[in-house]
Amino acid sequence: MKNYHQFDVVVVGAGGAGLMAALYASKTASTAVLSKLYPTRSHTGTAQGGVGAALGNEGEDHAEWHTFDTVKGSDYLGDQDAIEFMCSEAVSSVYELEHMGLPFSRTPDGRIAQRPFGGHTNNVTGKPVPRACYAADRTGHMILQTLYQQCIKKNVNFFDEFQVLDVLIVNGAAAGVVALEMATGELHVFHAKAVIFATGGHGRIWEITSNAYTFTGDGLAITLRRGIPAEDMEFFQFHPTGIYRLGILITEGVRGEGGVLINDKGERFMEHYAPHVKDLASRDVVSRAMYLEMQEGRGIGGKRYLYLDMRPETVNQYAAADGRRRTDGSPYIVTGEELLGKLPDIVDFARTYLGVDPVAQPMPVQPTAHYAMGGIPTNKFGQVVIDENNTVLPGLYAAGEVACVSVHGANRLGTNSLVDLIVFGKHAGLDAAAYALGASYQVLPDDPTDFTRAQLEAIRQSSGSESAFEIAREMKSVMFDHVGVFRTAEGMQDALAKVRELRQRLQHVRPADSGKIFNTELLNTWELGNLLELAEVTTVSALARQESRGGHAREDFPKRDDANWLKHSLAWVRDGQIVLGYKPVVITKFQPKERVY
Ligand SMILES: Cc1cc2nc3c(=O)[nH]c(=O)nc-3n(C[C@H](O)[C@H](O)[C@H](O)COP(=O)(O)OP(=O)(O)OC[C@H]3O[C@@H](n4cnc5c(N)ncnc54)[C@H](O)[C@@H]3O)c2cc1C
């Protein structure tokens, strides 16, 4: 067969999760990585602030504290067995990255430097604890480069600019994937014993977003079409500090280093919403507080933005008021030079995109769509589970942002995604390779590419004059307004009707490019179909959940309702209809309590 390949393990995606999985799988199994991007262009490379692990280098810390903070941050929806596993593995995983050569920033005595981040606390005092290990504000970039080098060293097989369009499932087990080679437009079949999806998130559904253009939810849409459910899709995180109008991220590390949010009256308003940890409350809490401030007319100049202030005089004033001290006990006083050293990219972004020098002027910011807590349901070994009883689909794995383990529950803490990638990427890789050792290749159907070709032909053959750009614009706008930080039944009904209309209209988009070589117009149209499908699943899941929890805040149901809603949602697409189901949350040590920050 032409364009046929065979590997024990095929990894889809070359971000932090995919590379970690490939590195571990390749120790004992023949392994290929397929990526629609050149690997080091994956979104992991944009992660700024840090990777969370309780090393205790800059103050007392314990994996148990990290576990509790993550459970609390998740608004008690995270599965506690998986969270405990992740937080204890985090420590050895970070040292492992260090030993691979990752150039972490250092404390004066040479250990890995750590900074505070939202929701990470000393469980005894309730004060912020420095837990984020960082390489200036380029932590994700360094992780990606380090892992890519290791994969090259271990001779992992890379297929760059191969976009996966379908997963093959035979006899109820994973059998491979179908991918389009972008340079030629040809379809390839990758026959595999195990397939690991590590395709990242889907934040391009929303108008203001920190996510790369490539975050179009491909892996999740592909598995939904093959009968696998999507878990907890109503929970999407809005990060408090996106650059006004552009959404480009200003890391929470700015607040970790002492930056504060300020309203039009010059007040540090987080004091009113989270008196203990203030600007370092979890992201859902801060984003909601910002919306309320703006709603009450305290946006800057009455507009839809607030200031993020990291000028040394402001940082030092509030650090003194908070009684913040350095590890050696001296008062926390920063200089512009120190901030430049720790946050060089942020300074650069502010100058480039805002024309603002953040050491001399405050930065205009607004909440920006940032992270998918929901995704392909898995257990803590990365195995995909397909129903309310957590039945495993043999040979199919997911890791990273596309997966829902669930360790982030209803709201992810900052720095916990990078940990998730390295811990669950590693275990998915190990488990997939072990599975492949004992499994045999499934016999493929006569034409494994038929479903993919049907999808592409439908786009190529469509008639009509609808514009994909306009459809995307309308989706982003309605989702940002009605399925954003605050939600109501009425608004979400409107959004759902609009998204369904747009899905119809998408069938009348005809790409002008009919060629084969790098036909990005064809692929972008296919990706827009994925985004619309996930927008619909998100809205249906959100409408059903009649409570407020973490990243899902309903004005018509403002309270968390553990009696009825302490459960994960599952959404299947069956005969074109979305069907919902639910499964219990795993609770081990921590009974749900009200969250106080
Ligand atoms: C601006 C920004 C800053 C962040 N900062 C932090 C931080 O400081 N700390 C933290 O913990 N988290 C942070 N996050 C979140 C975190 O970076 C992401 O959740 C994480 O990097 C996702 O990694 P991943 O491996 O799942 O996916 P990615 O790194 O996005 O990789 C996805 C891969 O899948 C491939 N792919 C996708 N679709 C297909 C397809 N159809 N076929 C083939 N290949 C495909 C892509 O080519 C890519 O290689 C940040 C996120 C953003 C956007």
XYZ file of C-alpha atoms and ligand atoms in Angstrom:
650
model
C 0.000 0.000 0.000
C 1.301 3.461 -0.926
C 1.958 5.880 1.937
C 1.643 3.104 4.492
C 3.704 3.155 7.722
C 3.851 0.859 10.696
C 4.965 1.748 14.245
C 4.245 0.210 17.649
C 3.288 3.612 19.031
C 2.112 6.683 17.125
C 2.036 9.980 19.020
C -0.118 12.757 17.563
C 1.328 16.124 18.616
C 4.830 17.343 19.399
C 4.196 19.707 22.321
C 5.377 19.009 25.856
C 2.978 16.080 26.331
C 3.657 14.473 22.952
C 7.448 14.735 23.216
C 7.509 13.384 26.757
C 5.291 10.481 25.672
C 7.511 9.791 22.648
C 10.679 9.938 24.720
C 9.379 7.276 27.086
C 7.604 5.103 24.515
C 10.718 5.025 22.328
C 12.727 3.355 25.087
C 11.096 0.010 24.256
C 8.816 0.526 21.238
C 9.211 1.792 17.670
C 7.703 5.271 17.928
C 6.592 7.978 15.492
C 5.495 11.538 16.254
C 3.122 13.224 13.805
C 2.709 16.965 14.092
C 0.879 19.542 12.025
C 3.513 22.045 13.156
C 7.262 21.852 13.212
C 7.661 20.471 16.801
C 9.301 23.471 18.444
C 6.481 25.732 17.201
C 3.976 23.935 19.466
C 2.051 26.058 21.949
C 4.007 24.656 24.907
C 6.809 26.941 23.696
C 4.790 30.016 24.672
C 4.321 28.992 28.328
C 5.913 31.680 30.398
C 5.454 31.530 34.121
C 6.608 28.159 35.352
C 6.089 24.521 36.196
C 4.731 23.759 39.677
C 6.525 21.311 41.981
C 6.914 21.342 45.755
C 10.734 21.435 45.792
C 10.730 23.766 48.798
C 13.748 25.697 47.497
C 12.401 29.119 48.487
C 10.338 28.293 51.574
C 8.806 25.242 53.220
C 6.666 23.184 50.858
C 5.251 19.663 50.503
C 3.674 17.596 47.723
C 0.670 17.168 50.086
C 0.178 20.963 50.121
C 0.370 21.057 46.331
C -2.224 18.263 46.245
C -4.639 20.100 48.539
C -4.225 23.409 46.650
C -4.968 21.634 43.369
C -8.076 19.945 44.808
C -9.304 23.252 46.230
C -8.403 25.134 43.018
C -10.394 22.565 41.014
C -13.439 23.564 43.107
C -13.441 19.933 44.288
C -14.210 18.541 40.827
C -10.692 17.129 40.253
C -10.139 13.404 40.846
C -8.102 13.273 44.023
C -6.242 10.014 43.288
C -4.900 11.472 40.036
C -4.086 14.829 41.664
C -2.094 13.182 44.433
C -0.225 11.119 41.846
C 0.593 14.205 39.742
C 1.761 16.380 42.630
C 4.059 13.721 44.071
C 5.502 12.823 40.647
C 5.981 16.545 39.887
C 9.073 16.793 42.071
C 11.057 13.969 40.426
C 9.835 15.060 36.971
C 11.228 18.574 37.416
C 14.587 17.190 38.555
C 14.519 14.902 35.547
C 14.109 17.929 33.258
C 16.989 19.594 35.088
C 19.173 16.535 34.474
C 18.253 16.598 30.789
C 19.848 20.059 30.753
C 16.894 22.434 31.086
C 18.389 25.833 32.011
C 16.223 26.778 35.018
C 16.705 30.171 36.709
C 18.660 29.740 39.951
C 18.592 30.853 43.585
C 21.757 32.591 44.824
C 22.960 29.206 46.185
C 22.446 27.471 42.842
C 19.167 25.613 43.322
C 16.182 25.807 40.960
C 14.498 29.197 41.560
C 10.785 29.268 42.430
C 8.141 32.023 42.419
C 4.618 32.282 43.869
C 1.578 31.677 41.619
C -2.167 31.931 42.132
C -3.768 29.412 44.481
C -0.467 27.829 45.583
C -0.223 28.243 49.348
C 1.466 27.266 52.555
C -1.378 25.145 53.932
C -0.622 26.178 57.509
C -0.420 29.971 57.151
C -2.584 30.283 54.016
C 0.058 32.628 52.505
C 1.370 32.241 48.930
C 4.280 29.782 48.610
C 6.937 29.941 45.849
C 6.268 26.678 43.970
C 6.633 27.616 40.271
C 10.022 26.493 38.917
C 10.948 28.798 36.057
C 13.444 29.649 33.355
C 12.914 33.442 33.330
C 9.555 33.850 31.525
C 10.428 31.250 28.883
C 9.766 28.067 30.830
C 7.689 26.331 28.139
C 10.192 27.257 25.434
C 12.976 25.629 27.438
C 10.891 22.494 28.140
C 10.061 22.103 24.456
C 13.648 22.600 23.276
C 15.034 20.236 25.921
C 12.552 17.458 25.152
C 12.966 17.843 21.384
C 16.744 17.492 21.707
C 16.291 14.362 23.800
C 13.902 12.856 21.237
C 16.355 13.564 18.408
C 19.118 11.970 20.468
C 16.951 8.855 20.946
C 16.135 8.668 17.205
C 12.389 9.137 17.569
C 10.832 9.243 14.066
C 9.292 12.640 13.304
C 6.709 13.351 10.606
C 6.492 17.135 10.664
C 3.632 18.967 8.935
C 1.523 15.820 8.850
C -1.992 16.702 9.992
C -3.948 13.814 11.485
C -7.595 13.772 10.372
C -8.896 10.454 11.704
C -8.215 7.702 14.223
C -8.716 4.061 13.243
C -10.482 1.824 15.731
C -10.834 -1.873 14.861
C -12.473 -4.522 17.082
C -12.824 -1.936 19.827
C -9.065 -1.217 19.936
C -6.842 1.531 18.508
C -5.342 0.556 15.143
C -3.706 3.726 13.819
C -4.393 7.143 12.307
C -4.883 8.760 8.920
C -2.856 11.907 8.215
C -2.561 14.414 5.407
C 0.979 15.320 4.348
C 0.698 19.072 3.968
C 3.498 19.426 1.413
C 1.867 17.036 -1.057
C -1.799 16.847 -0.029
C -1.514 13.046 0.048
C -3.120 10.865 2.688
C -0.973 8.482 4.728
C -2.008 5.547 6.891
C -0.092 4.979 10.109
C -0.792 1.483 11.348
C -0.097 1.282 15.087
C -0.697 -0.865 18.137
C -1.113 2.189 20.347
C -2.055 5.798 19.533
C -1.446 8.729 21.885
C -3.307 11.993 21.274
C -1.398 15.058 22.535
C -2.927 17.711 20.296
C -3.419 20.566 22.799
C -6.447 22.793 23.384
C -9.272 24.550 21.531
C -9.230 28.156 22.783
C -9.682 29.593 19.288
C -13.435 29.194 19.847
C -13.377 32.540 21.702
C -12.753 36.052 20.412
C -10.186 37.172 22.978
C -7.763 34.310 23.558
C -4.177 33.644 24.556
C -4.130 30.519 22.405
C -2.163 29.929 19.208
C -4.011 29.889 15.859
C -3.415 26.151 15.771
C -5.448 25.453 18.958
C -8.417 24.138 17.010
C -9.292 21.050 19.045
C -8.427 18.535 16.293
C -7.779 15.537 18.574
C -10.970 16.026 20.531
C -13.108 16.501 17.415
C -11.552 13.411 15.774
C -12.260 11.169 18.774
C -15.804 12.579 19.216
C -16.540 11.572 15.607
C -15.412 8.046 16.441
C -17.813 7.686 19.370
C -15.508 8.666 22.236
C -16.986 11.157 24.713
C -15.623 14.559 25.754
C -15.449 15.193 29.506
C -16.241 18.397 31.448
C -16.415 20.611 28.370
C -18.310 23.374 30.198
C -15.172 24.216 32.166
C -12.964 26.590 30.209
C -10.519 28.882 31.925
C -10.336 32.633 31.344
C -6.949 33.952 32.417
C -7.186 37.348 34.117
C -4.362 39.115 32.319
C -4.552 39.137 28.542
C -3.365 42.233 26.702
C -6.431 44.443 26.144
C -8.176 43.595 22.848
C -5.423 41.192 21.671
C -5.667 38.531 24.387
C -1.905 37.841 24.266
C -0.925 36.490 27.660
C 0.827 38.429 30.400
C 1.967 35.666 32.744
C 0.630 35.308 36.258
C 4.341 35.363 37.131
C 3.992 39.185 37.014
C 1.691 38.991 40.035
C 3.954 36.297 41.516
C 6.800 38.817 41.428
C 4.554 41.362 43.196
C 2.528 43.027 40.405
C -1.048 44.054 41.321
C -4.354 44.685 39.547
C -5.689 48.234 39.820
C -9.091 49.725 38.918
C -10.046 53.175 37.656
C -10.088 54.559 41.201
C -6.481 53.437 41.701
C -7.573 50.689 44.125
C -6.037 47.247 44.483
C -9.514 45.740 44.235
C -8.528 42.083 44.820
C -8.241 42.941 48.524
C -12.047 43.000 48.615
C -12.560 39.699 46.776
C -9.768 37.535 48.222
C -8.530 39.139 51.447
C -5.937 36.427 52.179
C -4.092 35.939 48.908
C -5.449 38.975 46.998
C -3.975 39.140 43.477
C -2.828 35.535 43.836
C -6.303 34.003 44.156
C -7.109 31.300 41.606
C -7.805 32.472 38.058
C -11.559 31.931 38.013
C -11.882 34.106 41.133
C -9.712 36.929 39.732
C -11.380 36.945 36.288
C -14.836 37.199 37.877
C -13.680 40.014 40.153
C -12.398 41.912 37.105
C -15.738 41.501 35.313
C -17.619 42.773 38.357
C -15.316 45.774 38.646
C -15.865 46.624 34.981
C -19.605 46.045 35.265
C -19.753 48.548 38.116
C -17.996 51.141 35.994
C -14.558 50.832 37.521
C -12.805 49.724 34.325
C -10.109 52.213 33.326
C -11.885 55.277 31.894
C -15.126 53.229 32.119
C -13.761 50.824 29.471
C -13.503 47.009 29.455
C -10.004 46.803 30.883
C -8.039 47.219 34.117
C -4.405 47.900 34.912
C -1.756 45.338 35.752
C 0.887 47.323 37.559
C 4.441 45.968 37.984
C 6.259 49.262 38.464
C 8.846 48.763 41.221
C 7.361 51.522 43.396
C 3.924 49.857 43.266
C 5.332 46.358 43.843
C 7.370 47.561 46.843
C 4.478 49.517 48.353
C 2.122 46.516 48.368
C 4.833 44.000 49.290
C 5.529 46.119 52.404
C 1.800 46.298 53.193
C 1.560 42.487 52.851
C 4.688 41.974 54.980
C 6.316 39.989 52.127
C 9.885 38.848 52.765
C 12.645 37.165 50.777
C 13.830 33.640 51.624
C 16.657 35.077 53.776
C 14.117 37.055 55.849
C 14.932 40.501 54.398
C 12.052 42.751 53.214
C 10.936 42.151 49.618
C 12.160 45.149 47.637
C 12.615 44.915 43.858
C 14.343 47.092 41.281
C 13.376 47.607 37.659
C 16.524 45.742 36.684
C 15.529 42.649 38.683
C 12.064 42.610 37.080
C 13.630 42.947 33.634
C 15.841 39.943 34.381
C 12.961 37.770 35.565
C 10.322 38.810 33.024
C 12.233 39.822 29.873
C 9.648 38.554 27.364
C 6.768 40.275 29.164
C 8.604 43.572 29.041
C 9.175 42.976 25.350
C 5.516 42.074 24.655
C 4.263 45.168 26.478
C 6.610 47.385 24.489
C 5.756 45.726 21.176
C 1.997 45.264 21.452
C 0.998 48.065 23.819
C 3.728 50.637 23.354
C 4.039 50.557 27.151
C 7.191 50.130 29.230
C 5.835 48.022 32.117
C 8.577 49.091 34.515
C 7.420 52.701 34.090
C 3.702 52.414 33.193
C 0.829 50.017 34.051
C -0.414 47.573 31.385
C -4.070 47.500 30.173
C -5.408 43.940 30.586
C -8.666 41.970 30.311
C -9.581 38.291 30.899
C -8.625 36.083 27.946
C -9.746 32.543 26.990
C -6.841 30.380 28.029
C -7.185 26.727 28.962
C -9.476 23.737 28.393
C -10.055 21.844 31.626
C -12.216 19.413 29.660
C -11.060 16.957 27.033
C -10.710 13.288 26.119
C -11.427 11.307 29.321
C -8.447 9.323 30.623
C -7.287 7.595 33.783
C -3.960 8.424 35.431
C -2.044 6.111 33.063
C -3.221 8.172 30.096
C -5.555 5.380 28.914
C -8.687 6.736 27.248
C -11.863 5.748 29.101
C -15.127 5.813 27.210
C -18.080 5.646 29.577
C -19.522 6.265 33.052
C -17.740 3.117 34.341
C -14.337 4.238 33.081
C -14.058 1.358 30.597
C -10.660 1.521 28.860
C -10.423 1.585 25.056
C -7.378 -0.662 24.505
C -4.426 1.033 22.815
C -5.841 4.553 22.853
C -4.183 7.227 25.004
C -4.394 10.990 25.522
C -2.137 13.388 27.425
C -1.677 17.119 27.911
C -4.292 19.797 27.371
C -6.398 17.594 25.056
C -6.906 15.100 27.897
C -9.138 15.275 30.956
C -7.627 13.038 33.666
C -9.172 14.965 35.573
C -6.558 16.784 37.621
C -7.804 20.329 37.013
C -11.484 19.722 37.695
C -13.456 22.933 37.251
C -10.439 25.271 37.313
C -6.713 24.744 36.691
C -4.078 26.387 38.882
C -1.276 28.237 37.094
C 1.849 26.052 36.505
C -0.193 22.854 36.731
C -0.485 22.340 32.981
C 3.247 21.994 32.426
C 3.336 19.480 35.298
C 0.402 17.629 33.760
C 2.292 17.396 30.420
C 5.459 15.939 31.833
C 3.851 13.570 34.361
C 0.999 12.200 32.249
C 2.958 12.452 28.973
C 5.562 10.192 30.540
C 3.066 7.678 31.902
C 1.046 7.571 28.678
C 4.296 6.845 26.803
C 5.365 4.131 29.231
C 1.963 2.467 29.314
C 1.470 2.622 25.548
C 4.858 0.981 24.938
C 4.127 -1.743 27.504
C 0.733 -2.358 25.917
C 2.271 -2.513 22.419
C 4.734 -5.165 23.570
C 1.910 -7.584 24.329
C -0.513 -6.570 21.563
C -0.670 -7.409 17.886
C -1.600 -5.134 14.981
C -5.324 -5.056 14.204
C -6.255 -5.940 10.634
C -7.104 -2.662 8.894
C -10.251 -2.237 6.778
C -9.789 -2.364 2.979
C -9.761 1.401 2.681
C -8.754 2.986 5.980
C -8.898 6.471 4.444
C -12.534 6.473 3.357
C -13.927 8.475 6.293
C -11.178 11.085 5.914
C -11.662 11.376 2.170
C -15.404 11.805 2.637
C -14.794 14.728 5.004
C -12.344 16.428 2.643
C -14.505 15.830 -0.426
C -17.481 17.395 1.344
C -15.441 20.568 1.807
C -13.975 20.527 -1.713
C -17.342 19.874 -3.375
C -19.423 22.297 -1.331
C -21.314 24.995 -3.168
C -22.088 28.461 -1.995
C -20.509 31.733 -1.135
C -20.238 31.667 2.663
C -16.955 32.930 4.083
C -15.059 30.812 6.603
C -13.557 33.970 8.066
C -16.978 35.499 8.710
C -18.317 32.252 10.237
C -15.309 32.096 12.574
C -15.795 35.744 13.543
C -19.442 35.212 14.451
C -18.657 32.054 16.464
C -15.894 33.762 18.457
C -18.006 36.779 19.216
C -21.128 34.914 20.388
C -19.085 32.444 22.454
C -17.098 35.232 24.132
C -20.253 37.178 24.986
C -22.464 34.296 26.123
C -20.306 31.294 27.010
C -17.511 33.273 28.665
C -16.664 34.312 32.218
C -20.350 34.716 33.226
C -23.212 32.739 31.690
C -27.034 32.653 31.712
C -29.496 30.148 30.232
C -30.849 32.814 27.894
C -27.437 33.876 26.603
C -26.323 30.286 26.104
C -29.537 29.424 24.224
C -28.760 32.294 21.850
C -25.183 31.076 21.463
C -26.344 27.528 20.777
C -28.796 28.636 18.098
C -26.063 30.734 16.488
C -23.477 27.947 16.550
C -25.961 25.517 14.983
C -26.734 28.059 12.265
C -23.007 28.523 11.649
C -22.488 24.767 11.358
C -25.071 24.742 8.581
C -23.488 27.734 6.887
C -20.067 26.063 7.014
C -21.381 23.533 4.511
C -21.574 26.362 1.997
C -17.974 27.463 2.249
C -16.022 26.566 -0.845
C -12.254 27.012 -0.577
C -10.863 28.956 -3.524
C -7.681 26.862 -3.484
C -8.277 23.516 -5.178
C -4.606 22.539 -5.203
C -2.826 19.839 -3.222
C 0.401 21.511 -2.115
C 0.084 23.240 1.285
C -3.644 23.754 0.860
C -4.028 25.507 4.187
C -7.393 26.918 3.171
C -8.828 23.399 2.970
C -7.316 22.450 6.331
C -8.424 25.688 7.997
C -11.985 24.983 6.893
C -11.741 21.474 8.357
C -10.368 22.995 11.600
C -13.221 25.503 11.753
C -15.593 22.527 11.606
C -13.805 21.133 14.673
C -14.114 24.422 16.558
C -17.824 24.712 15.778
C -18.465 21.142 16.882
C -16.626 21.753 20.162
C -18.414 25.106 20.648
C -21.706 23.237 20.429
C -20.599 20.526 22.874
C -19.302 23.197 25.285
C -22.571 25.125 25.206
C -24.794 22.063 25.577
C -22.710 20.833 28.536
C -22.773 24.313 30.104
C -26.532 24.743 29.691
C -27.154 21.432 31.438
C -24.988 22.246 34.470
C -27.266 24.321 36.697
C -24.713 25.524 39.232
C -21.576 27.684 39.406
C -18.252 25.958 39.921
C -14.711 27.009 38.965
C -14.567 28.208 35.369
C -18.328 27.777 34.896
C -20.124 30.747 36.501
C -23.865 31.106 35.978
C -25.679 34.282 36.937
C -28.930 32.286 37.131
C -27.405 29.568 39.365
C -24.763 31.478 41.331
C -23.992 28.790 43.948
C -22.019 25.575 43.809
C -24.428 22.670 44.262
C -22.595 19.581 45.525
C -25.807 17.689 46.228
C -26.699 17.581 42.529
C -23.592 18.519 40.572
C -20.487 17.066 42.202
C -19.956 14.939 39.090
C -18.092 14.958 35.785
C -20.054 15.441 32.609
C -19.552 13.293 29.523
C -20.802 14.331 26.076
C -21.150 11.939 23.134
C -22.126 12.767 19.580
C -24.602 10.114 18.423
C -26.337 10.405 15.045
C -25.486 14.082 14.984
C -27.056 14.700 18.414
C -25.198 15.517 21.617
C -26.011 13.059 24.409
C -24.944 13.822 27.989
C -24.025 11.464 30.824
C -22.286 11.855 34.177
C -19.722 10.016 36.310
C -18.662 10.437 39.920
C -15.687 12.476 41.153
C -12.966 10.481 42.946
C -12.712 11.819 46.498
C -10.021 10.350 48.757
C -8.773 12.702 51.483
C -10.487 16.033 51.042
C -14.217 16.442 51.529
C -15.618 19.386 49.530
C -15.604 22.689 51.394
C -16.352 26.252 50.480
C -13.342 27.888 48.853
C -11.954 30.884 50.714
C -8.942 32.768 49.320
C 0.453 31.849 26.221
C 0.369 30.670 27.141
C 1.141 30.638 28.299
C 1.061 29.539 29.162
N 1.830 29.518 30.300
C 1.798 28.418 31.111
C 2.646 28.319 32.246
O 3.467 29.189 32.528
N 2.552 27.212 33.027
C 1.681 26.202 32.748
O 1.647 25.219 33.482
N 0.876 26.270 31.651
C 0.929 27.341 30.829
N 0.112 27.387 29.723
C -0.679 26.200 29.351
C 0.225 25.172 28.695
O 1.300 25.798 28.060
C -0.529 24.331 27.666
O -1.676 23.803 28.247
C 0.369 23.199 27.202
O 1.601 23.688 26.736
C -0.270 22.332 26.135
O 0.682 21.352 25.778
P 0.316 20.116 24.877
O 1.539 19.268 24.783
O -0.929 19.506 25.367
O -0.024 20.800 23.475
P 0.855 21.756 22.513
O 2.121 22.170 23.093
O -0.006 22.814 21.966
O 1.132 20.801 21.319
C 0.088 20.356 20.463
C 0.732 19.592 19.354
O -0.267 18.904 18.629
C -0.034 19.037 17.258
N -1.319 18.866 16.591
C -2.513 19.452 16.876
N -3.460 19.002 16.041
C -2.865 18.109 15.232
C -3.318 17.293 14.152
N -4.579 17.333 13.736
N -2.419 16.505 13.542
C -1.107 16.464 13.926
N -0.646 17.218 14.931
C -1.521 18.015 15.571
C 0.612 20.388 17.094
O 1.388 20.423 15.914
C 1.487 20.441 18.353
O 2.735 19.842 18.105
C 0.189 28.472 28.850
C -0.573 28.503 27.687
C -0.498 29.597 26.847
C -1.365 29.599 25.615
